Amino acid sequence: MDIEVLFVTGNRHKVIEAEAVLREFGIRVKPISVARKIEIQHDSLEEIARFAAVEAYKQVEAPVLVEDSGLFIEKLNGFPGPYSSYVYKTIGVRGVLKLMEDYKDWESRKAKFVCIVAYALSETDVKIFRGEAEGYISFDARGSSGFGFDPIFIPQGTTKTFAEMSIGEKSLYSHRGKAFRAFGEWLVKSHTNKWKSL
Amino acid sequence: MDIEVLFVTGNRHKVIEAEAVLREFGIRVKPISVARKIEIQHDSLEEIARFAAVEAYKQVEAPVLVEDSGLFIEKLNGFPGPYSSYVYKTIGVRGVLKLMEDYKDWESRKAKFVCIVAYALSETDVKIFRGEAEGYISFDARGSSGFGFDPIFIPQGTTKTFAEMSIGEKSLYSHRGKAFRAFGEWLVKSHTNKWKSL
């Protein structure tokens, strides 16, 4: 299988993580930028990704992949959620740790990372793939791999933060790894079916 | 002068504040809702309001008013900024006070409220009016008028928070009062000019 998909993103970390997963399916990732990447303000990541995928499709006029993800902290009512990137740029890891200061036990530090991969095949046909990683907000920032809030998120089943993992290890646990694996499986299957139906 | 403007909003506080200012200009405010109020994710309030106004115009097919505002805290790199409403709903006043806990002097608690009023006359002609209120984040929440972060914002020139003021008093100091006054002046002038040119 040799397939190439166009991935609309300006984040090289996301490209590397997508490649690490999709390579196994024989899928190559081509990062592209569009003139206007429109992300709407919405509490649902899925709606944001769906809208962005359709807008990108209109500009590229070919099937395109869009990804959106966010960190949802239970005791903060889902904050920073869909606005994780803006929150990272402003108050950062330090700000989120400050907000969590009064939550002293692991149970109260529960959080999840969610990733939505939206693949627009036309202006009206958008396939959605969702990946979630449940875990906890650490008490200190640890590690220097990855990006964003990776240094303060410990997925369930390990004691490391995402930023203490290699890309391969992170992909096993991560929301992004799961969403891209679901996408890869679907894409391979749909290509195989197309082949069979010829 | 008797003019009516259509104001796309679901926030009754904003309608009341707009009315308090525009009444003086002989302008009536008619709140309306549109099927899809689209707010893009953008660090510039002006771009968000402009986009929303054009989208609303397309649906209403008549001149429409859209307002967007945000609280920008200097030491938090402008946070919560364009996402003030989401931040209010999640971490709230308490969260913002927590983030400001280590800033003990007034100088380091500087903030400003910004309001953009966008009036779409067509899909391409959008008039923008901006109002700013400079001030400080209070050490405690005070007052119960207004909405959002009003209980923790003290505008320059007073010792009261916005939430300790009547609507009339708040409008004298507020970002929203200033933006709507600028809009009111413009609208009255443009109607008068239209009359003169007949």
PDB file of C-alpha atoms in Angstrom, chain A residues 109-186:
ATOM      1  CA  ARG A 109      -5.936  15.699  39.169  1.00  0.00           C
ATOM      2  CA  LYS A 110      -7.730  13.553  36.574  1.00  0.00           C
ATOM      3  CA  ALA A 111      -7.545  14.826  33.010  1.00  0.00           C
ATOM      4  CA  LYS A 112      -7.828  13.574  29.473  1.00  0.00           C
ATOM      5  CA  PHE A 113      -6.309  14.490  26.160  1.00  0.00           C
ATOM      6  CA  VAL A 114      -8.672  14.233  23.207  1.00  0.00           C
ATOM      7  CA  CYS A 115      -7.693  14.243  19.549  1.00  0.00           C
ATOM      8  CA  ILE A 116     -10.031  14.525  16.584  1.00  0.00           C
ATOM      9  CA  VAL A 117      -8.803  13.705  13.111  1.00  0.00           C
ATOM     10  CA  ALA A 118     -11.182  14.955  10.422  1.00  0.00           C
ATOM     11  CA  TYR A 119     -10.735  13.792   6.837  1.00  0.00           C
ATOM     12  CA  ALA A 120     -12.754  15.771   4.304  1.00  0.00           C
ATOM     13  CA  LEU A 121     -13.513  13.782   1.153  1.00  0.00           C
ATOM     14  CA  SER A 122     -15.809  16.527  -0.130  1.00  0.00           C
ATOM     15  CA  GLU A 123     -17.551  19.621   1.246  1.00  0.00           C
ATOM     16  CA  THR A 124     -20.202  17.436   2.802  1.00  0.00           C
ATOM     17  CA  ASP A 125     -18.468  14.110   3.465  1.00  0.00           C
ATOM     18  CA  VAL A 126     -16.167  14.352   6.479  1.00  0.00           C
ATOM     19  CA  LYS A 127     -14.922  11.249   8.293  1.00  0.00           C
ATOM     20  CA  ILE A 128     -14.194  11.757  11.997  1.00  0.00           C
ATOM     21  CA  PHE A 129     -11.727   9.684  14.063  1.00  0.00           C
ATOM     22  CA  ARG A 130     -11.420  10.195  17.801  1.00  0.00           C
ATOM     23  CA  GLY A 131      -8.650   9.228  20.200  1.00  0.00           C
ATOM     24  CA  GLU A 132      -8.586   9.742  23.960  1.00  0.00           C
ATOM     25  CA  ALA A 133      -5.869   9.350  26.570  1.00  0.00           C
ATOM     26  CA  GLU A 134      -6.993   9.349  30.186  1.00  0.00           C
ATOM     27  CA  GLY A 135      -4.529  10.307  32.853  1.00  0.00           C
ATOM     28  CA  TYR A 136      -3.453  12.825  35.457  1.00  0.00           C
ATOM     29  CA  ILE A 137      -1.881  16.266  35.742  1.00  0.00           C
ATOM     30  CA  SER A 138       1.557  15.827  37.315  1.00  0.00           C
ATOM     31  CA  PHE A 139       2.692  17.928  40.283  1.00  0.00           C
ATOM     32  CA  ASP A 140       5.702  19.286  38.373  1.00  0.00           C
ATOM     33  CA  ALA A 141       6.690  19.697  34.753  1.00  0.00           C
ATOM     34  CA  ARG A 142       8.929  16.813  33.646  1.00  0.00           C
ATOM     35  CA  GLY A 143      10.666  15.965  30.361  1.00  0.00           C
ATOM     36  CA  SER A 144      11.453  17.872  27.201  1.00  0.00           C
ATOM     37  CA  SER A 145      10.047  15.790  24.322  1.00  0.00           C
ATOM     38  CA  GLY A 146       6.791  16.584  22.567  1.00  0.00           C
ATOM     39  CA  PHE A 147       5.093  19.950  22.867  1.00  0.00           C
ATOM     40  CA  GLY A 148       2.363  21.886  24.656  1.00  0.00           C
ATOM     41  CA  PHE A 149       1.158  20.380  27.899  1.00  0.00           C
ATOM     42  CA  ASP A 150       3.090  17.091  27.399  1.00  0.00           C
ATOM     43  CA  PRO A 151       5.406  17.810  30.411  1.00  0.00           C
ATOM     44  CA  ILE A 152       2.477  17.780  32.873  1.00  0.00           C
ATOM     45  CA  PHE A 153       0.344  14.906  31.565  1.00  0.00           C
ATOM     46  CA  ILE A 154       0.827  11.337  32.810  1.00  0.00           C
ATOM     47  CA  PRO A 155      -1.310   8.827  30.881  1.00  0.00           C
ATOM     48  CA  GLN A 156      -2.856   5.930  32.787  1.00  0.00           C
ATOM     49  CA  GLY A 157      -0.673   2.824  32.915  1.00  0.00           C
ATOM     50  CA  THR A 158       2.657   4.637  33.253  1.00  0.00           C
ATOM     51  CA  THR A 159       4.458   6.965  35.637  1.00  0.00           C
ATOM     52  CA  LYS A 160       6.074   9.042  32.880  1.00  0.00           C
ATOM     53  CA  THR A 161       4.761  12.272  31.402  1.00  0.00           C
ATOM     54  CA  PHE A 162       4.304  12.440  27.617  1.00  0.00           C
ATOM     55  CA  ALA A 163       7.391  14.681  27.514  1.00  0.00           C
ATOM     56  CA  GLU A 164       9.483  11.896  29.059  1.00  0.00           C
ATOM     57  CA  MET A 165       8.613   9.469  26.255  1.00  0.00           C
ATOM     58  CA  SER A 166      10.019   8.824  22.783  1.00  0.00           C
ATOM     59  CA  ILE A 167       7.629   9.448  19.902  1.00  0.00           C
ATOM     60  CA  GLY A 168       7.057   5.721  19.501  1.00  0.00           C
ATOM     61  CA  GLU A 169       6.223   5.259  23.165  1.00  0.00           C
ATOM     62  CA  LYS A 170       3.999   8.339  23.291  1.00  0.00           C
ATOM     63  CA  SER A 171       2.049   7.080  20.251  1.00  0.00           C
ATOM     64  CA  LEU A 172       1.115   3.889  22.083  1.00  0.00           C
ATOM     65  CA  TYR A 173      -0.623   5.856  24.820  1.00  0.00           C
ATOM     66  CA  SER A 174      -1.567   9.083  23.177  1.00  0.00           C
ATOM     67  CA  HIS A 175      -4.885  10.468  21.975  1.00  0.00           C
ATOM     68  CA  ARG A 176      -3.157  11.422  18.702  1.00  0.00           C
ATOM     69  CA  GLY A 177      -1.695   7.941  18.227  1.00  0.00           C
ATOM     70  CA  LYS A 178      -5.128   6.388  18.748  1.00  0.00           C
ATOM     71  CA  ALA A 179      -6.953   8.778  16.410  1.00  0.00           C
ATOM     72  CA  PHE A 180      -4.376   8.383  13.634  1.00  0.00           C
ATOM     73  CA  ARG A 181      -4.402   4.578  14.009  1.00  0.00           C
ATOM     74  CA  ALA A 182      -8.194   4.602  13.591  1.00  0.00           C
ATOM     75  CA  PHE A 183      -7.771   6.795  10.515  1.00  0.00           C
ATOM     76  CA  GLY A 184      -5.017   4.556   9.102  1.00  0.00           C
ATOM     77  CA  GLU A 185      -7.110   1.424   9.517  1.00  0.00           C
ATOM     78  CA  TRP A 186     -10.086   3.049   7.830  1.00  0.00           C
TER      79      TRP A 186
END
